[in-house]
Tab-separated table of C-alpha atoms in Angstrom:
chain	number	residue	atom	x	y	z
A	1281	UNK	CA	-35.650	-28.195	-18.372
A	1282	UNK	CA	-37.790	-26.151	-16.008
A	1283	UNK	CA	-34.995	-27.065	-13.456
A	1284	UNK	CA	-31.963	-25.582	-15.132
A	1285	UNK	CA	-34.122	-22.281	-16.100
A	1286	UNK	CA	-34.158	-21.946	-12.218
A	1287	UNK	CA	-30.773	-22.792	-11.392
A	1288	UNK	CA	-29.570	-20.107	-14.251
A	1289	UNK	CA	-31.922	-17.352	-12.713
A	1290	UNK	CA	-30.282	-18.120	-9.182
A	1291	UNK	CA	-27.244	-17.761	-10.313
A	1292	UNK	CA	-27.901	-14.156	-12.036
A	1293	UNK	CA	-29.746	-13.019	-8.826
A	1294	UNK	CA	-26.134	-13.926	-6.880
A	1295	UNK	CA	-24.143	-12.873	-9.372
A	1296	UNK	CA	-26.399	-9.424	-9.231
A	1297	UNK	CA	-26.224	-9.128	-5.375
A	1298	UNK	CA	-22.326	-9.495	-5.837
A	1299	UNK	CA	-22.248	-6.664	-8.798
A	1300	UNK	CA	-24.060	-4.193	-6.252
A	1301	UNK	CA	-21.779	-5.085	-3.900
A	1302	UNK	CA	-18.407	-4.493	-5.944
A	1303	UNK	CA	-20.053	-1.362	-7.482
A	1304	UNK	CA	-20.723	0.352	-4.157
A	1305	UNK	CA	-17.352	-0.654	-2.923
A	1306	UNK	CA	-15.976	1.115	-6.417
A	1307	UNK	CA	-17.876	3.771	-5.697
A	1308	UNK	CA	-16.373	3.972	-2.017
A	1309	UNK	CA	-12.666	3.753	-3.494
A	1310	UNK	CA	-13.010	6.561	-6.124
A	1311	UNK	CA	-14.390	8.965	-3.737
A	1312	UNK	CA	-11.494	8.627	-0.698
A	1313	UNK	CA	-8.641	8.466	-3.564
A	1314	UNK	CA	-9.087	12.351	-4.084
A	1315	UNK	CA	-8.961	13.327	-0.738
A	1316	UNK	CA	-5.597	10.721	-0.719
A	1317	UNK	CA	-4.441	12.087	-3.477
A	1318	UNK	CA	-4.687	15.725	-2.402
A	1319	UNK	CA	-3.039	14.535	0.808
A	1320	UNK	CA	-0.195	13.180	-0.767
A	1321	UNK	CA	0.042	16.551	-2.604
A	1322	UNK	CA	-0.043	18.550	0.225
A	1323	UNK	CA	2.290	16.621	2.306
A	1324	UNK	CA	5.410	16.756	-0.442
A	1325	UNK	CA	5.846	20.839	0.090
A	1326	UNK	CA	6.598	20.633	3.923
A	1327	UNK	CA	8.723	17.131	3.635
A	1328	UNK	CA	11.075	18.786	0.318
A	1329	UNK	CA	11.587	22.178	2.826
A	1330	UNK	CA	12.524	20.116	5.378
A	1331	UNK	CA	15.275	18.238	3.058
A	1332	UNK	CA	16.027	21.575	2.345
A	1333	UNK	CA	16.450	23.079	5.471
A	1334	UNK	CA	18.279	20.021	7.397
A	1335	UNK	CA	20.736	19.576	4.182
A	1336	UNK	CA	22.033	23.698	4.238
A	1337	UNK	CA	22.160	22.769	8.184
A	1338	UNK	CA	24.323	19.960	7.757
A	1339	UNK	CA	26.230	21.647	4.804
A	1340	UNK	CA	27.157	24.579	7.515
A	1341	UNK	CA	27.679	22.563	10.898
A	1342	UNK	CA	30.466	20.259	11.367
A	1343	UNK	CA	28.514	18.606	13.913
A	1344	UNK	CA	27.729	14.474	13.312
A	1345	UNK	CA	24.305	13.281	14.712
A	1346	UNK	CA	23.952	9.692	15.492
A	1347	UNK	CA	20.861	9.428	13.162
A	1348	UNK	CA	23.070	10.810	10.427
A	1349	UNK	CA	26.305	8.028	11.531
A	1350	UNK	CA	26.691	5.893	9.397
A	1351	UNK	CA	28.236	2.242	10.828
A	1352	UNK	CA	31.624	0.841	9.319
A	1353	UNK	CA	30.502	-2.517	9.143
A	1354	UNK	CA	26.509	-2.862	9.616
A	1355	UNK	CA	24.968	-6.402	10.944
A	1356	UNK	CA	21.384	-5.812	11.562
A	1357	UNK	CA	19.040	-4.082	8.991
A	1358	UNK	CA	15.069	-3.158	9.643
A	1359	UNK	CA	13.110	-2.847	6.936
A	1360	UNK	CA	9.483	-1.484	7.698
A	1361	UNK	CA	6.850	-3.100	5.392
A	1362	UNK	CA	4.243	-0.932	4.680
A	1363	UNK	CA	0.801	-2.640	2.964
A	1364	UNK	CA	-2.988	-2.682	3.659
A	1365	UNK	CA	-5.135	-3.812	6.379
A	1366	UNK	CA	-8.056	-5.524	3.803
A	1367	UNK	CA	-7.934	-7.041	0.469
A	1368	UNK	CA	-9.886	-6.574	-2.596
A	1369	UNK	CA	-6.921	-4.382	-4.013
A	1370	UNK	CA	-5.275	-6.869	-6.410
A	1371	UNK	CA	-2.065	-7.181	-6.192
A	1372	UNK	CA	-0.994	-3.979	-3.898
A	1373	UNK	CA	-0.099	-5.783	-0.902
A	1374	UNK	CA	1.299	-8.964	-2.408
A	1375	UNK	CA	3.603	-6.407	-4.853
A	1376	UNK	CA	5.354	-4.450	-1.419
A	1377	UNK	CA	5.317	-8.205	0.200
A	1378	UNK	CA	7.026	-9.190	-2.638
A	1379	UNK	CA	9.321	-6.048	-3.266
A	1380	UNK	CA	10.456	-6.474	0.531
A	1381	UNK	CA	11.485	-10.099	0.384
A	1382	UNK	CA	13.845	-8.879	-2.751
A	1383	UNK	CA	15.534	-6.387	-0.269
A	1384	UNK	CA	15.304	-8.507	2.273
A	1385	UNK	CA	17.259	-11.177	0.419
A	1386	UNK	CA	19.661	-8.549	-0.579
A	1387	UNK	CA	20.310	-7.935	2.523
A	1388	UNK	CA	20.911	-11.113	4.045
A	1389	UNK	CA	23.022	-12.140	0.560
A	1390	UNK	CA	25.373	-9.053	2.132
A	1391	UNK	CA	25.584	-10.455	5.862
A	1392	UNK	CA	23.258	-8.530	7.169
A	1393	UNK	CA	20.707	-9.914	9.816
A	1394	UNK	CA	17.217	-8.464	8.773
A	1395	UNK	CA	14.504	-7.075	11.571
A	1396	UNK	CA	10.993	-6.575	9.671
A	1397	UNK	CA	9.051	-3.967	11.179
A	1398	UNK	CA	5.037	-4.537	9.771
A	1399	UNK	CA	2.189	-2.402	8.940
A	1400	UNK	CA	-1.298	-3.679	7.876
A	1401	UNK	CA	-2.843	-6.891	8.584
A	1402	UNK	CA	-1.633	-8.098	5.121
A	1403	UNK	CA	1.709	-8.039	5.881
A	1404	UNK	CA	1.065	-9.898	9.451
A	1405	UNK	CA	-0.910	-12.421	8.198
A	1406	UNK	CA	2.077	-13.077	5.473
A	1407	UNK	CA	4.523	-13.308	8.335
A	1408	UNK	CA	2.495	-15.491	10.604
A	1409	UNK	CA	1.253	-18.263	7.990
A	1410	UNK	CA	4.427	-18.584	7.256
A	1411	UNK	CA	5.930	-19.417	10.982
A	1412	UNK	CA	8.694	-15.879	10.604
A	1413	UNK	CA	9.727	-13.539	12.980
A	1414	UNK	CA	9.275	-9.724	13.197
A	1415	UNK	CA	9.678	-7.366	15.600
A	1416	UNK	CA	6.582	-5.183	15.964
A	1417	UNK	CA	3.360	-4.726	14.288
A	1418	UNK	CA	0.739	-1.847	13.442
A	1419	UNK	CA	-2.490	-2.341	12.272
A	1420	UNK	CA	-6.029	-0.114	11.433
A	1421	UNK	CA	-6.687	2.406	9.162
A	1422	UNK	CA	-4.358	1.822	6.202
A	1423	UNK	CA	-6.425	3.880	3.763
A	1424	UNK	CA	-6.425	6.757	6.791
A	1425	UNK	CA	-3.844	7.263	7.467
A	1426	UNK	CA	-2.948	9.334	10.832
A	1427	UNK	CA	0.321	11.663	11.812
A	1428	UNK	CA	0.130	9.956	15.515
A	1429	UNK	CA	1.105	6.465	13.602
A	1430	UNK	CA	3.608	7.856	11.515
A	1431	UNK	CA	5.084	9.329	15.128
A	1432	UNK	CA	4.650	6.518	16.955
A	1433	UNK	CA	6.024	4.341	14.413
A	1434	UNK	CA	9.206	6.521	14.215
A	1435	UNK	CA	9.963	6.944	17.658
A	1436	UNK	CA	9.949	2.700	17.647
A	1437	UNK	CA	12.791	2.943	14.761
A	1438	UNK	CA	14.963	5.738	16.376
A	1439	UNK	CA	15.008	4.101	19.158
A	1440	UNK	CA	16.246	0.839	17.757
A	1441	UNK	CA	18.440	2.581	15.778
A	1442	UNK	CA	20.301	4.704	18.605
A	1443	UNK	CA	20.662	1.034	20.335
A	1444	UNK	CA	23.248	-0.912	19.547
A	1445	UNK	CA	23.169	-3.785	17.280
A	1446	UNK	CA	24.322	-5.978	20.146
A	1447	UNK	CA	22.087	-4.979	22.599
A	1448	UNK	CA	18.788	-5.877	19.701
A	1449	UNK	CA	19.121	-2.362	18.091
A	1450	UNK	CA	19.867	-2.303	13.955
A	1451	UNK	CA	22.709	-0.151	12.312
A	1452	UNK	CA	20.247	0.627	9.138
A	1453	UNK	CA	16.858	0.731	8.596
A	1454	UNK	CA	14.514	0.747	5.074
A	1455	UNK	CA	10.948	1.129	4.072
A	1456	UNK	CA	9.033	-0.489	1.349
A	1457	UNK	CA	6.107	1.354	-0.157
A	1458	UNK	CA	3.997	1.359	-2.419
A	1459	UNK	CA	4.662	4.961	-4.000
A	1460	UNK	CA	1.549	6.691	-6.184
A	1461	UNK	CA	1.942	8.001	-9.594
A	1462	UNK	CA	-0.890	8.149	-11.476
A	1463	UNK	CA	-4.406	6.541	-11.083
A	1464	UNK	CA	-3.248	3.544	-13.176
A	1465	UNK	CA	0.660	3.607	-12.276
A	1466	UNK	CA	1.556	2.732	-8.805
A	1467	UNK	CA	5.117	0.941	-8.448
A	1468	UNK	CA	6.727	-0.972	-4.696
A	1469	UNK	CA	9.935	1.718	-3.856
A	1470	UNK	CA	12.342	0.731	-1.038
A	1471	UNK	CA	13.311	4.346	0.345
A	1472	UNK	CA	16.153	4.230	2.894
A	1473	UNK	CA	15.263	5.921	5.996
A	1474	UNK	CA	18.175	5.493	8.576
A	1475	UNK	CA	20.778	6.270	8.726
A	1476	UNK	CA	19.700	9.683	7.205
A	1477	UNK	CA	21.249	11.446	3.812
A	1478	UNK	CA	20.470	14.887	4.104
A	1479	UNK	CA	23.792	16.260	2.424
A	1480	UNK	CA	23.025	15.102	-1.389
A	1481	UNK	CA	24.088	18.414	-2.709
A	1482	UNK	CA	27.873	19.846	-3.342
A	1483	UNK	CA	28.543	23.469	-4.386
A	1484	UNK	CA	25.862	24.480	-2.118
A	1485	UNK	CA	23.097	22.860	-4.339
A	1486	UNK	CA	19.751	21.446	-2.906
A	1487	UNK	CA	18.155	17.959	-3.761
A	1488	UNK	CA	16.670	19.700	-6.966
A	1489	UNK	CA	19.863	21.235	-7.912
A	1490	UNK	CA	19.362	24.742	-6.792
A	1491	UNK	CA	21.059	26.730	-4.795
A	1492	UNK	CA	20.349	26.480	-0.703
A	1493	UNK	CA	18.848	29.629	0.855
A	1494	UNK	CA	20.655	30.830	3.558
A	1495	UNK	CA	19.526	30.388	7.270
A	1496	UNK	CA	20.387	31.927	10.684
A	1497	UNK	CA	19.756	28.590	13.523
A	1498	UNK	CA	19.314	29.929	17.034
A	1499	UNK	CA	20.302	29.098	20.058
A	1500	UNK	CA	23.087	26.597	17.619
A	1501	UNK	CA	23.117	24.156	14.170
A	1502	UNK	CA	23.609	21.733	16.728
A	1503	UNK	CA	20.506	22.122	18.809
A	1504	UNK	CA	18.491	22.173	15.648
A	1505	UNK	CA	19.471	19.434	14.178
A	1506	UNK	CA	18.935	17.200	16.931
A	1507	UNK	CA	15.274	19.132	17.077
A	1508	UNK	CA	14.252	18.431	13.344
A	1509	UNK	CA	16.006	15.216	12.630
A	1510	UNK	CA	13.404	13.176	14.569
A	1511	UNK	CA	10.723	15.395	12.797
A	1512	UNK	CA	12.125	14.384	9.351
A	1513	UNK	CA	12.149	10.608	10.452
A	1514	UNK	CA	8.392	11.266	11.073
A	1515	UNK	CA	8.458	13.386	8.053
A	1516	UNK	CA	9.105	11.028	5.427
A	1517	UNK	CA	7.282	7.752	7.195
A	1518	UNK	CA	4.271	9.979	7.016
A	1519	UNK	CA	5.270	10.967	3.566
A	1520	UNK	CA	5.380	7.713	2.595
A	1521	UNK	CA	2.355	5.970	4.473
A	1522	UNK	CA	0.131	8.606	2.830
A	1523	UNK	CA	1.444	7.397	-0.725
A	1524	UNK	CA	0.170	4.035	0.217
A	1525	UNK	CA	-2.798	4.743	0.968
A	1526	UNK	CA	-3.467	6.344	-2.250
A	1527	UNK	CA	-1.859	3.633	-4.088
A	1528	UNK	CA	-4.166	1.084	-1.977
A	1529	UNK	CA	-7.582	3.079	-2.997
A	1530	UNK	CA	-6.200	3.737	-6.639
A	1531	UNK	CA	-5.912	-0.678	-6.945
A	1532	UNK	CA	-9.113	-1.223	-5.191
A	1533	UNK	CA	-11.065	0.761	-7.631
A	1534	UNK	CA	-9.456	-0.495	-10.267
A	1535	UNK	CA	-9.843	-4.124	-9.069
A	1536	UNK	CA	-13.825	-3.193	-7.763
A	1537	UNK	CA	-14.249	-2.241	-11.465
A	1538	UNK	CA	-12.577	-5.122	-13.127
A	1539	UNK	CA	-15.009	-7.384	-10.698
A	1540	UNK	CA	-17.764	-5.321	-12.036
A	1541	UNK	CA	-17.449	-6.002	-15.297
A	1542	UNK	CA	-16.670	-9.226	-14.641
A	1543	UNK	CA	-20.286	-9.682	-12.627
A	1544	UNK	CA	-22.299	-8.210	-15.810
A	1545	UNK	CA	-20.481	-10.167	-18.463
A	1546	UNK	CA	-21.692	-13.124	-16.249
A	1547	UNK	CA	-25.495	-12.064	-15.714
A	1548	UNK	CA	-25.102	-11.567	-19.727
A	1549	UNK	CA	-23.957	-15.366	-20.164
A	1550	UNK	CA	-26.710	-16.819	-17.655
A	1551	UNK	CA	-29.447	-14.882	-19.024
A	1552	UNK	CA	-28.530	-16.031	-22.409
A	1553	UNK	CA	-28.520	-19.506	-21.479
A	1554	UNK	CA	-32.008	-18.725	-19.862
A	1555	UNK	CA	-33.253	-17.697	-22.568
A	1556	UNK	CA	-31.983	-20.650	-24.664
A	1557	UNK	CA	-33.086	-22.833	-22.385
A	1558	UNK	CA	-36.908	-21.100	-21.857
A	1559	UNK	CA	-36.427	-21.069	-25.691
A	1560	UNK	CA	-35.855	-25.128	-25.781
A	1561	UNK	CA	-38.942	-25.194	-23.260
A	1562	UNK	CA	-41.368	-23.666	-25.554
A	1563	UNK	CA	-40.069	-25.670	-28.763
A	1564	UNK	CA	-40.751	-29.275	-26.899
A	1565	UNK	CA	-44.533	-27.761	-25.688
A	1566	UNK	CA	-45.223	-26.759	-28.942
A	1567	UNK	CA	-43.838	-30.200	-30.236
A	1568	UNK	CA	-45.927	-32.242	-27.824
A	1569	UNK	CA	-49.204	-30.086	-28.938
A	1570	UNK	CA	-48.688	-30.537	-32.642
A	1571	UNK	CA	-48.094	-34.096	-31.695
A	1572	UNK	CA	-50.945	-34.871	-29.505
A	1573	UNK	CA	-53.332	-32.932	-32.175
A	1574	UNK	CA	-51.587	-35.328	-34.863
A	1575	UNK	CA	-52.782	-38.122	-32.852
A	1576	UNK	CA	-56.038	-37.211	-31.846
A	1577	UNK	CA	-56.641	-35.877	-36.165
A	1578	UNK	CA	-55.655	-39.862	-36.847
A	1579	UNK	CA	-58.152	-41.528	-34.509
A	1580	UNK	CA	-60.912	-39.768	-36.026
């Protein structure tokens, strides 16, 4: 009996050291999701004036950018995976995994060869247990993210784009996030970056349905546009990459807490059946003194 009293309180002193663990790591989560959350806020302004500005420039220029071309009959897609570098997020990485192989099956169901293009070690270690090829990787700082990665990472899919499909380049390219709603809502999005759709507006309407404001482009529409379409590229990666990362802190508090409450509603069962058992303990002590005293009363 003495035995299993021990192996219950070891068990509650684990399960304890685990609960501080999960707790601190909750703790962790909740405080960076504000500062992603207010990032993600702060980021949308500058991205929707951008739409803005390169939709009225495309609206007034007659001029066709190969980043805006589209390709009569596309063979090679990318699709850039975006998920998280650790775990202990339920199921935010495994729902973009899962989100991209839908698209990616799409895509090959139309003909299309498909180029994945990774980020976080979650979606690596997907592709490599499972023996697949991809074309590039980035890794570190998932829940930071930083505006060189989002350039970096779009100067690797403009180039491929601008190359041809026979030469290894793609004709399209797509990203799946995971975009942020609310603390408790986050939802995989496939977002199609390239070729670009910045004219979504007729009658002179913007992306919101108002009217375009009216801008002067010096030294030409052309120039600019070939200026601020790599920008938007950058643009909406960022854009995006920064909704992960909120979406990947808003999970792992919410699966920190879950394992939380799990850890305490287990230190409540083991220290119950401690109890019962240091309960059973006393009962057989007491019955082997009332019985020894019952003996020893009859000898006499």
């Amino acid at each position: 009996m003495g035995a299993q009293i021990r192996v219950y309180r070891q068990r509650i002193r684990s399960v304890s050291a685990t609960k501080k663990i999960t707790r601190a790591m909750e703790l962790m989560a909740a405080s960076r999701v504000v500062k992603a959350r207010q990032s993600v806020l702060e980021s949308a302004p500058y991205t929707h004036a951008l739409t803005r500005a390169l939709s009225a420039l495309a609206t007034h220029s007659n001029y066709k950018h190969p980043l805006t071309s589209e390709v009569d009959n596309p063979t090679r897609a990318g699709v850039l995976v975006l998920t998280s570098d650790r775990g202990l997020a339920g199921a935010y990485a495994s729902g973009a995994i899962k989100e991209s192989e839908r698209l990616i099956s799409d895509l090959r169901a139309a003909g299309k060869e498909v180029l994945p293009y990774l980020v976080g070690r979650k979606a690596v270690s997907y592709y490599k247990f499972r023996g697949r090829e991809y074309a590039t990787e980035w890794t570190g700082n998932t829940e930071k993210p930083q505006v060189e990665r989002a350039r970096e990472i779009a100067e690797r899919l403009v180039e491929d784009f601008l190359r041809p499909s026979e030469e290894g380049g793609v004709d399209e390219i797509h990203i799946v996030y995971t975009r942020f709603n609310t603390m408790v809502n986050q939802e995989p999005r496939v977002l199609r970056l390239l070729p670009i759709e910045v004219v979504d507006a007729p009658d002179e309407a913007g992306h919101d349905g108002s009217l375009l404001p009216l801008y002067q482009f010096e030294p030409s529409a052309e120039e600019v546009l070939k200026a601020m379409l790599p920008r938007y590229v950058t643009a909406r990666i960022w854009t995006c990459m920064l909704s992960a990362a909120a979406s990947e802190l808003a999970a792992r508090q919410r699966a920190m807490k879950s394992a939380t409450d799990n850890a305490e509603n287990l230190i409540n069962t083991y220290t119950r059946l401690a109890n019962q058992a240091r309960q059973a303990e006393i009962t057989q002590e007491i019955s082997e003194i009332v019985g020894g005293a019952s003996a020893l009363a009859e000898s006499k």
